[in-house]
XYZ file of C-alpha atoms in Angstrom:
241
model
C 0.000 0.000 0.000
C 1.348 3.443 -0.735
C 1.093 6.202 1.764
C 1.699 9.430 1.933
C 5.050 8.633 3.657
C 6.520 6.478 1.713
C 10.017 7.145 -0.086
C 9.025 6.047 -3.489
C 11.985 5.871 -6.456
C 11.113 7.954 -9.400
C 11.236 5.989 -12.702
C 10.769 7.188 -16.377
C 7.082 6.275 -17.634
C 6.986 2.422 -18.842
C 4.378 1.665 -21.678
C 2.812 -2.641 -22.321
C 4.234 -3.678 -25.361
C 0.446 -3.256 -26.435
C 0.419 0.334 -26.595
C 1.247 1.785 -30.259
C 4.108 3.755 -30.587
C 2.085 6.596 -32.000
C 0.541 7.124 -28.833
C 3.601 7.217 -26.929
C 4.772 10.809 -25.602
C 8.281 12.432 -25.742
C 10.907 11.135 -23.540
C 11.999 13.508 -20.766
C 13.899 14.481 -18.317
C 12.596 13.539 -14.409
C 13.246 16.409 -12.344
C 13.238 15.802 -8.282
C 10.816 18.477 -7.574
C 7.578 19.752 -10.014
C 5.521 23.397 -9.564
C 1.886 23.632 -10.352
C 2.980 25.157 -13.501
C 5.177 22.286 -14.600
C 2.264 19.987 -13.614
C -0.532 21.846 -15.524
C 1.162 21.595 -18.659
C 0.318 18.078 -19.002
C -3.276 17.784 -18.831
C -4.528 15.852 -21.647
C -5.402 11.834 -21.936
C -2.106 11.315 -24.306
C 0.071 13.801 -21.495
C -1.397 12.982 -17.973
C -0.209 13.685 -14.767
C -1.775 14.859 -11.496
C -0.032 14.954 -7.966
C -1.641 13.699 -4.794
C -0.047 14.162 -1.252
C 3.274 16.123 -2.321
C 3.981 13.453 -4.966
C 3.690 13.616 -8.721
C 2.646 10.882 -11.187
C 2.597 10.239 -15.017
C -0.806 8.648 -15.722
C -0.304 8.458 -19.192
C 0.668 4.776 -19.553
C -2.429 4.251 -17.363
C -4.331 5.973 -20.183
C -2.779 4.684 -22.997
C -3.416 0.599 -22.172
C -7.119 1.449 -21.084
C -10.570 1.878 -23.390
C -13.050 2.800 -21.897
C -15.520 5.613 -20.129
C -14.113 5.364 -16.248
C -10.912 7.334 -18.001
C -12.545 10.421 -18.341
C -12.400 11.725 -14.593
C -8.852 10.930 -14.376
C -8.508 12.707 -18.476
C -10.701 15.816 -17.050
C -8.056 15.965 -13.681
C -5.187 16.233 -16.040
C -2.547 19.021 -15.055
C -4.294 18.944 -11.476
C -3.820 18.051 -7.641
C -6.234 15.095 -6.654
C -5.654 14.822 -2.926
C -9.220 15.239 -2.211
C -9.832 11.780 -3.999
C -8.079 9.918 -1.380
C -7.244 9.542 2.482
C -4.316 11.376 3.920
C -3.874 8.697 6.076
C -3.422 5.261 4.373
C -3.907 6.735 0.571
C -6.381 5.075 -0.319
C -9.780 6.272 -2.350
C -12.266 8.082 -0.237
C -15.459 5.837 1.044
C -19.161 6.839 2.014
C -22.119 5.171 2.505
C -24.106 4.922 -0.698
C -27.941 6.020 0.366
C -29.700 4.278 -1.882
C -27.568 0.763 -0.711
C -26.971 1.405 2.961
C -23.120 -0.204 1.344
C -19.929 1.608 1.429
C -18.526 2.074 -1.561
C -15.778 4.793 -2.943
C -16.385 8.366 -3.223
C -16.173 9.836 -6.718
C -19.168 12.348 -7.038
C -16.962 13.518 -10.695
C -17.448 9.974 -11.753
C -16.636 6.299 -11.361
C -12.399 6.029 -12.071
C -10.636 3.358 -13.684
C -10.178 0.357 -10.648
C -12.754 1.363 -9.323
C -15.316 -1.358 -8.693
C -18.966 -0.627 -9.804
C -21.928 -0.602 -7.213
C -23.800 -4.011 -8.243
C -22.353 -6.739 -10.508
C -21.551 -6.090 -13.977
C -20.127 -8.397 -17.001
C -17.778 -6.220 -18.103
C -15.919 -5.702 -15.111
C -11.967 -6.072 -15.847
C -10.561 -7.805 -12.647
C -7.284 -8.618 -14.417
C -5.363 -6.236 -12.825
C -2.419 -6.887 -9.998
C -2.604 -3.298 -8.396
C -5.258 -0.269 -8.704
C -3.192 2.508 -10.036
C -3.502 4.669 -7.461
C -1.285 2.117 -5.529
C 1.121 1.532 -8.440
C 4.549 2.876 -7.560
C 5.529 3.045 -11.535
C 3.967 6.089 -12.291
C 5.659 8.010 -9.984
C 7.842 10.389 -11.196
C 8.960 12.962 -8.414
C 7.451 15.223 -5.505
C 5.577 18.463 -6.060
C 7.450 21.360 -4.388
C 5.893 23.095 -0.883
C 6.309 26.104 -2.718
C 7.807 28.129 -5.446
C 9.840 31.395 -5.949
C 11.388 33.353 -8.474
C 15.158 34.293 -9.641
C 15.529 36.046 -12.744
C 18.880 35.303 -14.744
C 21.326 38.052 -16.082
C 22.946 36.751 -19.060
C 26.125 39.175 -18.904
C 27.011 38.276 -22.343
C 23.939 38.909 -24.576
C 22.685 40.718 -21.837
C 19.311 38.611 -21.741
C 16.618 38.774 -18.546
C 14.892 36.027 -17.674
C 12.915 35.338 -14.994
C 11.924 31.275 -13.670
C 9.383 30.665 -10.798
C 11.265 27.463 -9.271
C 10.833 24.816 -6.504
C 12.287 26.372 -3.090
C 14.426 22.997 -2.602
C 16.012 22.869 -6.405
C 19.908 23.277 -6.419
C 21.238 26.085 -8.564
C 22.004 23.224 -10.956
C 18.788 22.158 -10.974
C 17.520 25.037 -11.842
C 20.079 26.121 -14.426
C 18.802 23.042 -16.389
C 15.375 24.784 -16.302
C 16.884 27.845 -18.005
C 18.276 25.699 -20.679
C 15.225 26.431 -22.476
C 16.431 30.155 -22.819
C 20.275 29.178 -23.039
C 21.052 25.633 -24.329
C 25.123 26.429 -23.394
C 23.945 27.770 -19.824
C 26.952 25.032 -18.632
C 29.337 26.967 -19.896
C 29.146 30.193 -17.870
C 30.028 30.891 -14.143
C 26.465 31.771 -11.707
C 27.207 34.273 -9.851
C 25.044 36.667 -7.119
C 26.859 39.897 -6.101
C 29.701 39.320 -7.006
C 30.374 35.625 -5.520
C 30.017 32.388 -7.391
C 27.485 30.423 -6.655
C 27.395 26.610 -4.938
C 25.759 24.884 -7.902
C 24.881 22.107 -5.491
C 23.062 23.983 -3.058
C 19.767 26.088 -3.064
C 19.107 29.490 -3.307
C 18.477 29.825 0.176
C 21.591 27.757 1.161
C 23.502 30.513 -1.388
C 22.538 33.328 0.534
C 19.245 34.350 -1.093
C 16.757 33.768 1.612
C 13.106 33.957 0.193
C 11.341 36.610 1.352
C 8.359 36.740 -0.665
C 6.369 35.971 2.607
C 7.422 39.128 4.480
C 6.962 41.108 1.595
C 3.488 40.512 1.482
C 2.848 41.042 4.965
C 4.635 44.749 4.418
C 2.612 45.120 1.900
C 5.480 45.036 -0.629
C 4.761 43.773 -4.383
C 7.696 40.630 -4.493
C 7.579 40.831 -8.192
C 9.778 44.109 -7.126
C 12.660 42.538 -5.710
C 13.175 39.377 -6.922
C 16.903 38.302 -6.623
C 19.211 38.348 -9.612
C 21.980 35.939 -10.522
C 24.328 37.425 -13.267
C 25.888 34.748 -15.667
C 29.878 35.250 -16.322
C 30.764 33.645 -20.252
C 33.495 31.416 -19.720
C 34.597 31.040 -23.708
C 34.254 27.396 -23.401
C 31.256 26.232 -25.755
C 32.148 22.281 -24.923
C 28.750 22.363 -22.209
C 25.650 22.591 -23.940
């Protein structure tokens, strides 16, 4: 049984030989922590994932070796958080009593979910499963961040501005992978922040930038005003891309 405690090992998604190729997404990169943001993006039945508990989970293979109608609440929670399907205590879907039956059965007033075992007896009920997904520790893929803030880069060189909303507990490395998407040869320039290189193995905070978006909204203060700047130094050494 997976609970919310549980150390889990995140895996790349794995598809069943069954599944076409076609309908196979792009490979990428696992990342340790995920925002809302990088969650959200993926909110379709051919890119699913959803977090539950402070974890994150790729329910496209799910998806993509199942027909039928109980994949449409998971397809319509795409991109989402769906801790309020399941207990915080064991993990497990949420129960009631069904008023009609006087039985308990799970709770899922947005619809009956795939494993999910229908009220009376039906024919096409697929029992051929080994574990419901929501107990399946190969979709996992990393843990959703406790919360985000934002750096903005200073490319020295081109003199480019860019500003990433990040997990709090990412290493500079981590996110200078992020920014990749602005600067494929980001490795080959020194992070600096007034004047002192950067750890690339420790986080912001750990670097000397303590987040203080929290006090600047109790002052009153917009934190979009002072959000802390990391100027990149060109080493003229293209051999890091």
């Amino acid at each position: 049984m997976v609970g919310p405690a549980q150390n889990l090992e995140a895996k790349p998604p794995t598809f069943a030989a069954s599944v076409r190729k076609g309908d196979v997404p792009k490979e990428y990169t696992l990342k340790r922590y995920y925002t809302s943001a990088d969650i959200a993006k993926h909110n379709s039945s051919h890119d699913c994932w959803v977090s539950y508990f402070g974890r994150v989970y790729d329910l496209t293979p799910l998806l993509a070796e199942y027909e039928g109608p109980l994949a449409q609440p998971i397809i319509d929670a795409a991109g989402s958080d769906i801790s309020h399907w399941f207990n915080e205590s064991d993990g497990q879907p949420k129960t009631h009593i069904d008023p009609a039956t006087g039985l308990e059965e799970i709770y899922c007033p947005w619809g009956r979910y795939i494993h999910v075992p229908p009220q009376g007896p039906e024919s096409n009920w697929a029992t051929n499963f080994e574990t419901p997904w929501w107990e399946d520790t190969r979709y996992y893929i990393g843990r959703a961040t406790k919360r985000t803030r934002k750096v903005t880069m200073v490319n020295l060189l081109t003199k480019q501005k860019n500003t990433l909303e990040v997990p709090v507990e990412e290493t500079v490395a981590e996110i200078r992978e992020r920014y990749m998407v602005h600067n494929a040869h980001a490795g080959s320039y020194t992070w600096k922040r007034l004047g002192k290189v950067l750890n690339m193995e420790k986080n912001l905070e750990e670097n000397g930038m303590k987040d203080e978006t929290e006090e600047f909204i109790r002052l009153g203060i917009d934190p979009d005003d002072h959000i802390p700047v990391i100027h990149l130094y060109f080493d003229d050494d293209l051999t890091e891309a």
